[in-house]
Amino acid sequence: MSRPRRVWLAVAAMFFLNGGLFGTWASRIPTVALHHDLDGGRLGLLLLVLAFGALISFPLAGRASDTFGAARATLAIALAYTLALVMIACAFNLWLTAAALFLFGAGHGAMDVTMNSWAGEAERFIEKPVMSSFHAMWSLGAGVGAAAGYLAVSLELSLLTHFSLIGIAMYVSMIWLASIGWKSETRPRPAGAKRFPLPHGVLLWVGIIALCASLGEGAIADWSALFLVTVTSATTAQGAIGYAVFSLAMVIMRLIGGGVISRLGPANAARFAGCSATIGVLLAVIPANFMAALLGFFFLGIGYALIMPLAFSRAANDPDTPPGVAIASVASLGYGGMLLGPPLIGFTAHFISLHYAFGILGLLAVCIVFIASSLERF
């Protein structure tokens, strides 16, 4: 196996592991909710604890990546992240579950920063735009984790048995693939650097682009099924198809995204993505038809699939900011969008209906088109 391909496989393994562990957790959320007798509101608060852990971890992980090297930090955090998954299953009351979820969210977020920093190094070494293919491996890992969760529920495995088996299997196999002796770049922390940096300059616009895409992605994840049921009169079973179509489009686009970016360049690829997302919103909102909405979700998946890889790639190659800090600052806005999207759509729907609240995603997609030039590398 050639050295570039071996490097790609090592980084891809970390993306697969990160997505796989998260998909495993997501597949058993109903089990955890049932175990602790949680209603929707209390479950929402519990999930916010996970998100808060991720947000807190971003700047710390960025500093660790620059100080110790992205590869070394990723491999270390991967172990903590896997152990945190098992801790969720071991928690016997709600407070311990919340604590375990905070650590799990922190592990997920920290690894997100360091592995994207490592991916930036790998992309420079391979000399091809492969960031989107790494993100495709994350989506694939999440799908495998969710499928394994379905199997575990079917076999009536306990949460501890399920999380322990999948955690050990994924961690051992993926760490074996990732252990290639890669020596990452290290950068000392500049004097006077902020502990919780926010993007500035061009990176602020990169972060805004990430915010626009992730806000839409979070909205589709939480509201697509209800949109199909209430707006297009789909059945409950049909409503579940919307997010599946969206996810499929994202995986496909991320697998071929490197070629698209090579041909179009980062800025034009982002404009293409923004136009695709805009078309998707128009198809979903204007006809109010089930099949048209599904096609709209497919176009939305194509559009959103490219933005986060482009944003992280641009941050990892920023000429003025160390990669770890740059990625952490952009990720903070990106994850903020994931958290903000669902309540923003819900709040707007309260006043103008869910049907037209989805129009917000179209405005955000247009914003991506207009500020896409910030993704050009210098």
mmCIF file of C-alpha atoms in Angstrom:
data_model
loop_
_atom_site.group_PDB
_atom_site.id
_atom_site.type_symbol
_atom_site.label_atom_id
_atom_site.label_comp_id
_atom_site.label_asym_id
_atom_site.label_seq_id
_atom_site.Cartn_x
_atom_site.Cartn_y
_atom_site.Cartn_z
ATOM 1 C CA MET A 1 0.000 0.000 0.000
ATOM 2 C CA SER A 2 1.392 3.413 -0.946
ATOM 3 C CA ARG A 3 2.286 5.865 1.798
ATOM 4 C CA PRO A 4 -0.433 8.438 0.840
ATOM 5 C CA ARG A 5 -3.092 5.711 0.842
ATOM 6 C CA ARG A 6 -1.863 4.428 4.214
ATOM 7 C CA VAL A 7 -2.054 7.918 5.665
ATOM 8 C CA TRP A 8 -5.575 8.372 4.289
ATOM 9 C CA LEU A 9 -6.664 5.065 5.815
ATOM 10 C CA ALA A 10 -5.230 5.991 9.222
ATOM 11 C CA VAL A 11 -7.106 9.297 9.412
ATOM 12 C CA ALA A 12 -10.269 7.775 7.911
ATOM 13 C CA ALA A 13 -10.201 5.149 10.672
ATOM 14 C CA MET A 14 -10.386 7.886 13.311
ATOM 15 C CA PHE A 15 -13.335 9.541 11.574
ATOM 16 C CA PHE A 16 -15.063 6.149 11.339
ATOM 17 C CA LEU A 17 -14.440 5.499 15.050
ATOM 18 C CA ASN A 18 -15.755 8.917 16.070
ATOM 19 C CA GLY A 19 -18.906 8.496 14.006
ATOM 20 C CA GLY A 20 -19.336 4.856 14.996
ATOM 21 C CA LEU A 21 -19.298 5.551 18.729
ATOM 22 C CA PHE A 22 -21.690 8.472 18.307
ATOM 23 C CA GLY A 23 -24.043 6.384 16.157
ATOM 24 C CA THR A 24 -23.923 3.646 18.785
ATOM 25 C CA TRP A 25 -25.023 6.090 21.494
ATOM 26 C CA ALA A 26 -27.719 7.638 19.286
ATOM 27 C CA SER A 27 -29.209 4.222 18.538
ATOM 28 C CA ARG A 28 -29.841 3.582 22.238
ATOM 29 C CA ILE A 29 -31.192 6.984 23.285
ATOM 30 C CA PRO A 30 -34.728 5.530 23.596
ATOM 31 C CA THR A 31 -33.363 2.816 25.896
ATOM 32 C CA VAL A 32 -31.693 5.395 28.146
ATOM 33 C CA ALA A 33 -34.849 7.542 28.153
ATOM 34 C CA LEU A 34 -36.998 4.551 29.090
ATOM 35 C CA HIS A 35 -34.557 3.421 31.783
ATOM 36 C CA HIS A 36 -34.691 6.813 33.508
ATOM 37 C CA ASP A 37 -38.362 7.485 32.662
ATOM 38 C CA LEU A 38 -37.537 10.709 30.804
ATOM 39 C CA ASP A 39 -40.106 12.791 28.974
ATOM 40 C CA GLY A 40 -39.173 14.898 25.957
ATOM 41 C CA GLY A 41 -38.209 17.959 27.982
ATOM 42 C CA ARG A 42 -35.951 16.141 30.428
ATOM 43 C CA LEU A 43 -34.341 14.169 27.607
ATOM 44 C CA GLY A 44 -33.684 17.439 25.771
ATOM 45 C CA LEU A 45 -31.892 18.815 28.832
ATOM 46 C CA LEU A 46 -29.821 15.638 29.079
ATOM 47 C CA LEU A 47 -28.775 15.982 25.440
ATOM 48 C CA LEU A 48 -27.801 19.598 26.092
ATOM 49 C CA VAL A 49 -25.351 18.325 28.709
ATOM 50 C CA LEU A 50 -23.672 16.281 25.974
ATOM 51 C CA ALA A 51 -23.548 19.302 23.674
ATOM 52 C CA PHE A 52 -22.154 21.497 26.466
ATOM 53 C CA GLY A 53 -19.362 18.984 27.028
ATOM 54 C CA ALA A 54 -18.463 19.213 23.335
ATOM 55 C CA LEU A 55 -18.435 23.019 23.330
ATOM 56 C CA ILE A 56 -16.205 23.163 26.413
ATOM 57 C CA SER A 57 -13.760 20.705 24.855
ATOM 58 C CA PHE A 58 -13.143 22.554 21.581
ATOM 59 C CA PRO A 59 -10.575 25.138 22.734
ATOM 60 C CA LEU A 60 -8.867 22.648 25.058
ATOM 61 C CA ALA A 61 -8.534 20.135 22.234
ATOM 62 C CA GLY A 62 -7.236 22.808 19.881
ATOM 63 C CA ARG A 63 -4.503 23.676 22.353
ATOM 64 C CA ALA A 64 -3.638 19.986 22.887
ATOM 65 C CA SER A 65 -3.461 19.450 19.127
ATOM 66 C CA ASP A 66 -1.010 22.296 18.645
ATOM 67 C CA THR A 67 1.052 21.408 21.730
ATOM 68 C CA PHE A 68 1.343 17.622 21.470
ATOM 69 C CA GLY A 69 0.527 17.051 17.796
ATOM 70 C CA ALA A 70 -2.845 16.269 16.214
ATOM 71 C CA ALA A 71 -2.209 12.553 15.661
ATOM 72 C CA ARG A 72 -0.940 11.910 19.184
ATOM 73 C CA ALA A 73 -3.823 13.866 20.728
ATOM 74 C CA THR A 74 -6.390 12.069 18.545
ATOM 75 C CA LEU A 75 -5.181 8.612 19.555
ATOM 76 C CA ALA A 76 -5.243 9.540 23.254
ATOM 77 C CA ILE A 77 -8.686 11.146 23.128
ATOM 78 C CA ALA A 78 -10.087 8.156 21.201
ATOM 79 C CA LEU A 79 -9.482 5.948 24.245
ATOM 80 C CA ALA A 80 -11.176 8.404 26.617
ATOM 81 C CA TYR A 81 -14.096 8.769 24.210
ATOM 82 C CA THR A 82 -14.575 4.984 24.043
ATOM 83 C CA LEU A 83 -14.424 4.634 27.830
ATOM 84 C CA ALA A 84 -17.001 7.411 28.210
ATOM 85 C CA LEU A 85 -19.429 5.424 26.051
ATOM 86 C CA VAL A 86 -19.098 2.454 28.411
ATOM 87 C CA MET A 87 -19.526 4.789 31.410
ATOM 88 C CA ILE A 88 -22.964 5.792 30.093
ATOM 89 C CA ALA A 89 -24.041 2.164 30.297
ATOM 90 C CA CYS A 90 -22.592 1.827 33.813
ATOM 91 C CA ALA A 91 -24.436 4.857 35.206
ATOM 92 C CA PHE A 92 -27.221 3.686 37.513
ATOM 93 C CA ASN A 93 -28.947 7.027 38.116
ATOM 94 C CA LEU A 94 -29.734 10.172 36.155
ATOM 95 C CA TRP A 95 -26.984 12.323 37.677
ATOM 96 C CA LEU A 96 -24.279 9.794 36.834
ATOM 97 C CA THR A 97 -25.749 9.454 33.344
ATOM 98 C CA ALA A 98 -25.526 13.228 32.918
ATOM 99 C CA ALA A 99 -21.900 13.204 34.092
ATOM 100 C CA ALA A 100 -21.033 10.354 31.713
ATOM 101 C CA LEU A 101 -22.767 12.159 28.843
ATOM 102 C CA PHE A 102 -20.798 15.319 29.581
ATOM 103 C CA LEU A 103 -17.565 13.317 29.305
ATOM 104 C CA PHE A 104 -18.840 11.549 26.192
ATOM 105 C CA GLY A 105 -19.699 14.889 24.580
ATOM 106 C CA ALA A 106 -16.310 16.269 25.560
ATOM 107 C CA GLY A 107 -14.569 13.246 24.055
ATOM 108 C CA HIS A 108 -16.634 13.512 20.883
ATOM 109 C CA GLY A 109 -15.964 17.233 20.474
ATOM 110 C CA ALA A 110 -12.278 17.065 21.383
ATOM 111 C CA MET A 111 -11.656 14.226 18.950
ATOM 112 C CA ASP A 112 -13.574 16.147 16.284
ATOM 113 C CA VAL A 113 -11.085 19.013 16.571
ATOM 114 C CA THR A 114 -7.893 16.933 16.709
ATOM 115 C CA MET A 115 -8.828 14.485 13.963
ATOM 116 C CA ASN A 116 -9.785 17.355 11.635
ATOM 117 C CA SER A 117 -6.435 18.957 12.375
ATOM 118 C CA TRP A 118 -4.738 15.647 11.527
ATOM 119 C CA ALA A 119 -6.877 15.447 8.399
ATOM 120 C CA GLY A 120 -5.570 18.859 7.356
ATOM 121 C CA GLU A 121 -2.002 17.568 7.675
ATOM 122 C CA ALA A 122 -2.882 14.434 5.722
ATOM 123 C CA GLU A 123 -4.531 16.493 2.984
ATOM 124 C CA ARG A 124 -1.354 18.560 2.559
ATOM 125 C CA PHE A 125 0.738 15.371 2.467
ATOM 126 C CA ILE A 126 -1.517 13.607 -0.054
ATOM 127 C CA GLU A 127 -1.758 16.821 -2.103
ATOM 128 C CA LYS A 128 -5.401 16.213 -2.974
ATOM 129 C CA PRO A 129 -8.657 17.629 -1.484
ATOM 130 C CA VAL A 130 -9.588 14.545 0.559
ATOM 131 C CA MET A 131 -11.237 16.231 3.549
ATOM 132 C CA SER A 132 -14.745 15.433 2.309
ATOM 133 C CA SER A 133 -13.852 11.731 2.034
ATOM 134 C CA PHE A 134 -12.842 11.723 5.712
ATOM 135 C CA HIS A 135 -16.208 13.210 6.626
ATOM 136 C CA ALA A 136 -17.876 10.533 4.502
ATOM 137 C CA MET A 137 -16.159 7.950 6.716
ATOM 138 C CA TRP A 138 -17.674 9.690 9.748
ATOM 139 C CA SER A 139 -21.141 9.348 8.217
ATOM 140 C CA LEU A 140 -20.430 5.717 7.352
ATOM 141 C CA GLY A 141 -19.261 5.010 10.897
ATOM 142 C CA ALA A 142 -22.389 6.627 12.330
ATOM 143 C CA GLY A 143 -24.517 4.445 10.071
ATOM 144 C CA VAL A 144 -22.672 1.290 11.114
ATOM 145 C CA GLY A 145 -23.033 2.247 14.779
ATOM 146 C CA ALA A 146 -26.757 2.831 14.356
ATOM 147 C CA ALA A 147 -27.199 -0.467 12.493
ATOM 148 C CA ALA A 148 -25.308 -2.302 15.229
ATOM 149 C CA GLY A 149 -27.623 -0.643 17.734
ATOM 150 C CA TYR A 150 -30.648 -1.948 15.888
ATOM 151 C CA LEU A 151 -29.131 -5.443 15.997
ATOM 152 C CA ALA A 152 -28.366 -5.113 19.705
ATOM 153 C CA VAL A 153 -31.957 -4.117 20.463
ATOM 154 C CA SER A 154 -33.239 -7.011 18.352
ATOM 155 C CA LEU A 155 -31.013 -9.418 20.304
ATOM 156 C CA GLU A 156 -32.132 -7.782 23.585
ATOM 157 C CA LEU A 157 -28.546 -7.047 24.632
ATOM 158 C CA SER A 158 -28.106 -4.955 27.738
ATOM 159 C CA LEU A 159 -26.720 -1.447 27.322
ATOM 160 C CA LEU A 160 -23.465 -2.444 29.047
ATOM 161 C CA THR A 161 -22.963 -5.524 26.868
ATOM 162 C CA HIS A 162 -23.751 -3.598 23.696
ATOM 163 C CA PHE A 163 -21.556 -0.571 24.442
ATOM 164 C CA SER A 164 -18.670 -2.705 25.711
ATOM 165 C CA LEU A 165 -18.649 -5.028 22.698
ATOM 166 C CA ILE A 166 -18.981 -2.329 20.069
ATOM 167 C CA GLY A 167 -16.581 0.000 21.883
ATOM 168 C CA ILE A 168 -13.827 -2.600 22.157
ATOM 169 C CA ALA A 169 -14.308 -3.887 18.606
ATOM 170 C CA MET A 170 -14.280 -0.445 17.012
ATOM 171 C CA TYR A 171 -11.491 0.965 19.163
ATOM 172 C CA VAL A 172 -9.059 -1.944 18.719
ATOM 173 C CA SER A 173 -9.603 -2.268 14.960
ATOM 174 C CA MET A 174 -9.505 1.450 14.191
ATOM 175 C CA ILE A 175 -6.506 2.199 16.438
ATOM 176 C CA TRP A 176 -4.638 -0.611 14.692
ATOM 177 C CA LEU A 177 -5.309 1.071 11.347
ATOM 178 C CA ALA A 178 -4.426 4.529 12.677
ATOM 179 C CA SER A 179 -1.123 3.630 14.378
ATOM 180 C CA ILE A 180 1.282 4.469 11.560
ATOM 181 C CA GLY A 181 3.833 6.483 13.522
ATOM 182 C CA TRP A 182 2.665 9.786 12.061
ATOM 183 C CA LYS A 183 4.550 12.764 13.482
ATOM 184 C CA SER A 184 2.309 15.804 13.595
ATOM 185 C CA GLU A 185 3.410 19.384 13.563
ATOM 186 C CA THR A 186 3.512 21.104 16.959
ATOM 187 C CA ARG A 187 3.219 24.804 17.671
ATOM 188 C CA PRO A 188 3.780 26.560 20.995
ATOM 189 C CA ARG A 189 0.846 28.535 22.328
ATOM 190 C CA PRO A 190 1.398 32.229 21.549
ATOM 191 C CA ALA A 191 1.855 34.504 24.531
ATOM 192 C CA GLY A 192 -1.409 36.137 25.521
ATOM 193 C CA ALA A 193 -3.528 33.711 23.488
ATOM 194 C CA LYS A 194 -7.159 33.484 24.573
ATOM 195 C CA ARG A 195 -8.302 30.373 26.403
ATOM 196 C CA PHE A 196 -11.571 30.237 24.463
ATOM 197 C CA PRO A 197 -10.764 31.755 21.063
ATOM 198 C CA LEU A 198 -13.457 32.775 18.618
ATOM 199 C CA PRO A 199 -12.714 33.084 14.911
ATOM 200 C CA HIS A 200 -11.650 36.482 13.635
ATOM 201 C CA GLY A 201 -10.744 37.971 10.286
ATOM 202 C CA VAL A 202 -11.355 35.618 7.366
ATOM 203 C CA LEU A 203 -11.890 32.727 9.773
ATOM 204 C CA LEU A 204 -14.953 34.530 11.129
ATOM 205 C CA TRP A 205 -16.566 34.275 7.691
ATOM 206 C CA VAL A 206 -15.493 30.635 7.459
ATOM 207 C CA GLY A 207 -17.172 30.069 10.822
ATOM 208 C CA ILE A 208 -20.346 31.810 9.626
ATOM 209 C CA ILE A 209 -20.470 29.525 6.584
ATOM 210 C CA ALA A 210 -20.099 26.521 8.915
ATOM 211 C CA LEU A 211 -22.861 27.991 11.098
ATOM 212 C CA CYS A 212 -25.244 28.363 8.132
ATOM 213 C CA ALA A 213 -24.728 24.752 7.052
ATOM 214 C CA SER A 214 -24.781 23.157 10.490
ATOM 215 C CA LEU A 215 -27.872 25.119 11.513
ATOM 216 C CA GLY A 216 -29.651 23.673 8.493
ATOM 217 C CA GLU A 217 -28.288 20.190 9.162
ATOM 218 C CA GLY A 218 -29.560 20.289 12.747
ATOM 219 C CA ALA A 219 -32.955 21.534 11.592
ATOM 220 C CA ILE A 220 -33.303 18.729 9.033
ATOM 221 C CA ALA A 221 -32.293 16.121 11.612
ATOM 222 C CA ASP A 222 -34.925 17.225 14.130
ATOM 223 C CA TRP A 223 -37.761 18.568 11.973
ATOM 224 C CA SER A 224 -37.722 16.739 8.615
ATOM 225 C CA ALA A 225 -40.067 13.956 9.729
ATOM 226 C CA LEU A 226 -42.613 16.356 11.231
ATOM 227 C CA PHE A 227 -42.331 18.604 8.162
ATOM 228 C CA LEU A 228 -43.244 15.714 5.864
ATOM 229 C CA VAL A 229 -46.155 14.640 8.061
ATOM 230 C CA THR A 230 -47.691 18.084 8.655
ATOM 231 C CA VAL A 231 -46.885 19.806 5.348
ATOM 232 C CA THR A 232 -47.105 16.985 2.779
ATOM 233 C CA SER A 233 -49.611 14.753 4.646
ATOM 234 C CA ALA A 234 -47.122 11.873 4.716
ATOM 235 C CA THR A 235 -47.663 8.968 7.101
ATOM 236 C CA THR A 236 -45.478 8.654 10.170
ATOM 237 C CA ALA A 237 -43.526 5.846 8.513
ATOM 238 C CA GLN A 238 -43.005 7.953 5.368
ATOM 239 C CA GLY A 239 -41.846 10.832 7.535
ATOM 240 C CA ALA A 240 -38.814 8.836 8.623
ATOM 241 C CA ILE A 241 -37.689 8.515 4.997
ATOM 242 C CA GLY A 242 -36.829 12.209 4.747
ATOM 243 C CA TYR A 243 -33.752 12.123 6.967
ATOM 244 C CA ALA A 244 -32.616 8.846 5.406
ATOM 245 C CA VAL A 245 -32.672 10.463 1.938
ATOM 246 C CA PHE A 246 -30.840 13.502 3.300
ATOM 247 C CA SER A 247 -28.153 11.325 4.938
ATOM 248 C CA LEU A 248 -27.699 9.209 1.808
ATOM 249 C CA ALA A 249 -27.091 12.331 -0.266
ATOM 250 C CA MET A 250 -24.505 13.535 2.237
ATOM 251 C CA VAL A 251 -22.550 10.270 2.145
ATOM 252 C CA ILE A 252 -22.575 10.137 -1.665
ATOM 253 C CA MET A 253 -21.487 13.755 -2.021
ATOM 254 C CA ARG A 254 -18.734 13.429 0.562
ATOM 255 C CA LEU A 255 -17.326 10.388 -1.231
ATOM 256 C CA ILE A 256 -17.080 12.280 -4.522
ATOM 257 C CA GLY A 257 -16.525 15.688 -2.937
ATOM 258 C CA GLY A 258 -12.759 15.636 -3.448
ATOM 259 C CA GLY A 259 -13.187 15.483 -7.218
ATOM 260 C CA VAL A 260 -15.801 18.252 -7.151
ATOM 261 C CA ILE A 261 -13.537 20.528 -5.112
ATOM 262 C CA SER A 262 -10.540 19.758 -7.356
ATOM 263 C CA ARG A 263 -12.482 20.763 -10.462
ATOM 264 C CA LEU A 264 -14.327 23.778 -9.087
ATOM 265 C CA GLY A 265 -11.973 25.058 -6.388
ATOM 266 C CA PRO A 266 -13.059 25.636 -2.757
ATOM 267 C CA ALA A 267 -15.010 28.866 -3.323
ATOM 268 C CA ASN A 268 -16.913 27.661 -6.376
ATOM 269 C CA ALA A 269 -17.582 24.324 -4.683
ATOM 270 C CA ALA A 270 -19.142 26.241 -1.778
ATOM 271 C CA ARG A 271 -21.226 28.313 -4.209
ATOM 272 C CA PHE A 272 -22.393 25.089 -5.827
ATOM 273 C CA ALA A 273 -23.251 23.719 -2.382
ATOM 274 C CA GLY A 274 -25.183 26.855 -1.440
ATOM 275 C CA CYS A 275 -27.118 26.790 -4.724
ATOM 276 C CA SER A 276 -27.928 23.104 -4.228
ATOM 277 C CA ALA A 277 -29.226 23.772 -0.707
ATOM 278 C CA THR A 278 -31.287 26.721 -1.984
ATOM 279 C CA ILE A 279 -32.884 24.542 -4.662
ATOM 280 C CA GLY A 280 -33.557 21.922 -1.993
ATOM 281 C CA VAL A 281 -35.435 24.388 0.201
ATOM 282 C CA LEU A 282 -37.506 25.634 -2.755
ATOM 283 C CA LEU A 283 -38.452 22.061 -3.695
ATOM 284 C CA ALA A 284 -39.417 21.245 -0.118
ATOM 285 C CA VAL A 285 -41.396 24.411 0.627
ATOM 286 C CA ILE A 286 -43.154 25.557 -2.558
ATOM 287 C CA PRO A 287 -44.890 22.406 -3.945
ATOM 288 C CA ALA A 288 -45.765 21.022 -0.468
ATOM 289 C CA ASN A 289 -45.642 17.585 -2.081
ATOM 290 C CA PHE A 290 -44.113 14.446 -0.552
ATOM 291 C CA MET A 291 -41.953 13.403 -3.506
ATOM 292 C CA ALA A 292 -40.857 16.978 -4.210
ATOM 293 C CA ALA A 293 -39.900 17.384 -0.540
ATOM 294 C CA LEU A 294 -37.838 14.185 -0.630
ATOM 295 C CA LEU A 295 -36.025 15.486 -3.704
ATOM 296 C CA GLY A 296 -35.530 18.744 -1.845
ATOM 297 C CA PHE A 297 -33.969 16.938 1.113
ATOM 298 C CA PHE A 298 -31.649 15.148 -1.317
ATOM 299 C CA PHE A 299 -30.463 18.490 -2.736
ATOM 300 C CA LEU A 300 -30.047 19.827 0.800
ATOM 301 C CA GLY A 301 -27.884 16.817 1.683
ATOM 302 C CA ILE A 302 -25.720 17.413 -1.389
ATOM 303 C CA GLY A 303 -25.256 21.054 -0.404
ATOM 304 C CA TYR A 304 -24.543 20.618 3.285
ATOM 305 C CA ALA A 305 -22.188 17.681 2.684
ATOM 306 C CA LEU A 306 -19.423 19.867 1.246
ATOM 307 C CA ILE A 307 -19.516 22.840 3.592
ATOM 308 C CA MET A 308 -18.067 21.435 6.822
ATOM 309 C CA PRO A 309 -15.163 19.654 5.058
ATOM 310 C CA LEU A 310 -14.408 22.881 3.173
ATOM 311 C CA ALA A 311 -14.580 24.950 6.355
ATOM 312 C CA PHE A 312 -12.318 22.617 8.340
ATOM 313 C CA SER A 313 -9.862 22.338 5.452
ATOM 314 C CA ARG A 314 -9.657 26.134 5.183
ATOM 315 C CA ALA A 315 -9.186 26.466 8.941
ATOM 316 C CA ALA A 316 -6.457 23.791 9.011
ATOM 317 C CA ASN A 317 -4.552 25.705 6.342
ATOM 318 C CA ASP A 318 -4.998 29.225 7.682
ATOM 319 C CA PRO A 319 -1.721 31.139 7.302
ATOM 320 C CA ASP A 320 -2.126 33.214 10.468
ATOM 321 C CA THR A 321 -3.661 30.856 13.067
ATOM 322 C CA PRO A 322 -2.340 27.480 14.322
ATOM 323 C CA PRO A 323 -4.501 24.628 12.954
ATOM 324 C CA GLY A 324 -5.784 23.411 16.317
ATOM 325 C CA VAL A 325 -6.923 26.854 17.416
ATOM 326 C CA ALA A 326 -8.372 27.654 13.974
ATOM 327 C CA ILE A 327 -10.377 24.420 13.781
ATOM 328 C CA ALA A 328 -11.577 24.786 17.385
ATOM 329 C CA SER A 329 -12.862 28.319 16.743
ATOM 330 C CA VAL A 330 -14.681 27.331 13.548
ATOM 331 C CA ALA A 331 -16.075 24.194 15.222
ATOM 332 C CA SER A 332 -17.511 26.317 18.033
ATOM 333 C CA LEU A 333 -19.671 28.220 15.558
ATOM 334 C CA GLY A 334 -20.464 25.031 13.634
ATOM 335 C CA TYR A 335 -21.687 23.154 16.682
ATOM 336 C CA GLY A 336 -23.472 26.279 17.852
ATOM 337 C CA GLY A 337 -25.475 26.041 14.633
ATOM 338 C CA MET A 338 -26.359 22.416 15.310
ATOM 339 C CA LEU A 339 -27.758 23.484 18.683
ATOM 340 C CA LEU A 340 -29.432 26.651 17.423
ATOM 341 C CA GLY A 341 -31.094 25.199 14.328
ATOM 342 C CA PRO A 342 -33.870 23.076 15.877
ATOM 343 C CA PRO A 343 -35.115 25.696 18.397
ATOM 344 C CA LEU A 344 -34.905 28.475 15.768
ATOM 345 C CA ILE A 345 -37.138 26.520 13.396
ATOM 346 C CA GLY A 346 -39.484 25.637 16.253
ATOM 347 C CA PHE A 347 -39.737 29.238 17.471
ATOM 348 C CA THR A 348 -40.378 30.541 13.945
ATOM 349 C CA ALA A 349 -42.917 27.789 13.257
ATOM 350 C CA HIS A 350 -44.891 28.986 16.267
ATOM 351 C CA PHE A 351 -45.583 32.257 14.423
ATOM 352 C CA ILE A 352 -45.635 31.388 10.701
ATOM 353 C CA SER A 353 -46.091 27.556 10.630
ATOM 354 C CA LEU A 354 -43.468 24.867 10.133
ATOM 355 C CA HIS A 355 -44.103 24.960 6.374
ATOM 356 C CA TYR A 356 -42.737 28.461 5.931
ATOM 357 C CA ALA A 357 -40.249 28.325 8.802
ATOM 358 C CA PHE A 358 -38.140 26.074 6.579
ATOM 359 C CA GLY A 359 -37.648 29.115 4.346
ATOM 360 C CA ILE A 360 -35.006 30.253 6.844
ATOM 361 C CA LEU A 361 -32.762 27.484 5.530
ATOM 362 C CA GLY A 362 -33.035 29.006 2.055
ATOM 363 C CA LEU A 363 -31.834 32.401 3.322
ATOM 364 C CA LEU A 364 -28.876 30.735 5.033
ATOM 365 C CA ALA A 365 -28.032 28.826 1.841
ATOM 366 C CA VAL A 366 -27.990 32.094 -0.115
ATOM 367 C CA CYS A 367 -25.620 33.532 2.505
ATOM 368 C CA ILE A 368 -23.236 30.640 1.821
ATOM 369 C CA VAL A 369 -23.194 31.568 -1.875
ATOM 370 C CA PHE A 370 -22.357 35.208 -1.182
ATOM 371 C CA ILE A 371 -19.512 34.627 1.321
ATOM 372 C CA ALA A 372 -18.039 31.508 -0.313
ATOM 373 C CA SER A 373 -14.885 33.386 -1.341
ATOM 374 C CA SER A 374 -13.676 33.237 2.284
ATOM 375 C CA LEU A 375 -12.982 29.515 1.753
ATOM 376 C CA GLU A 376 -10.212 30.184 -0.769
ATOM 377 C CA ARG A 377 -6.777 29.260 0.520
ATOM 378 C CA PHE A 378 -4.000 31.846 0.543
#
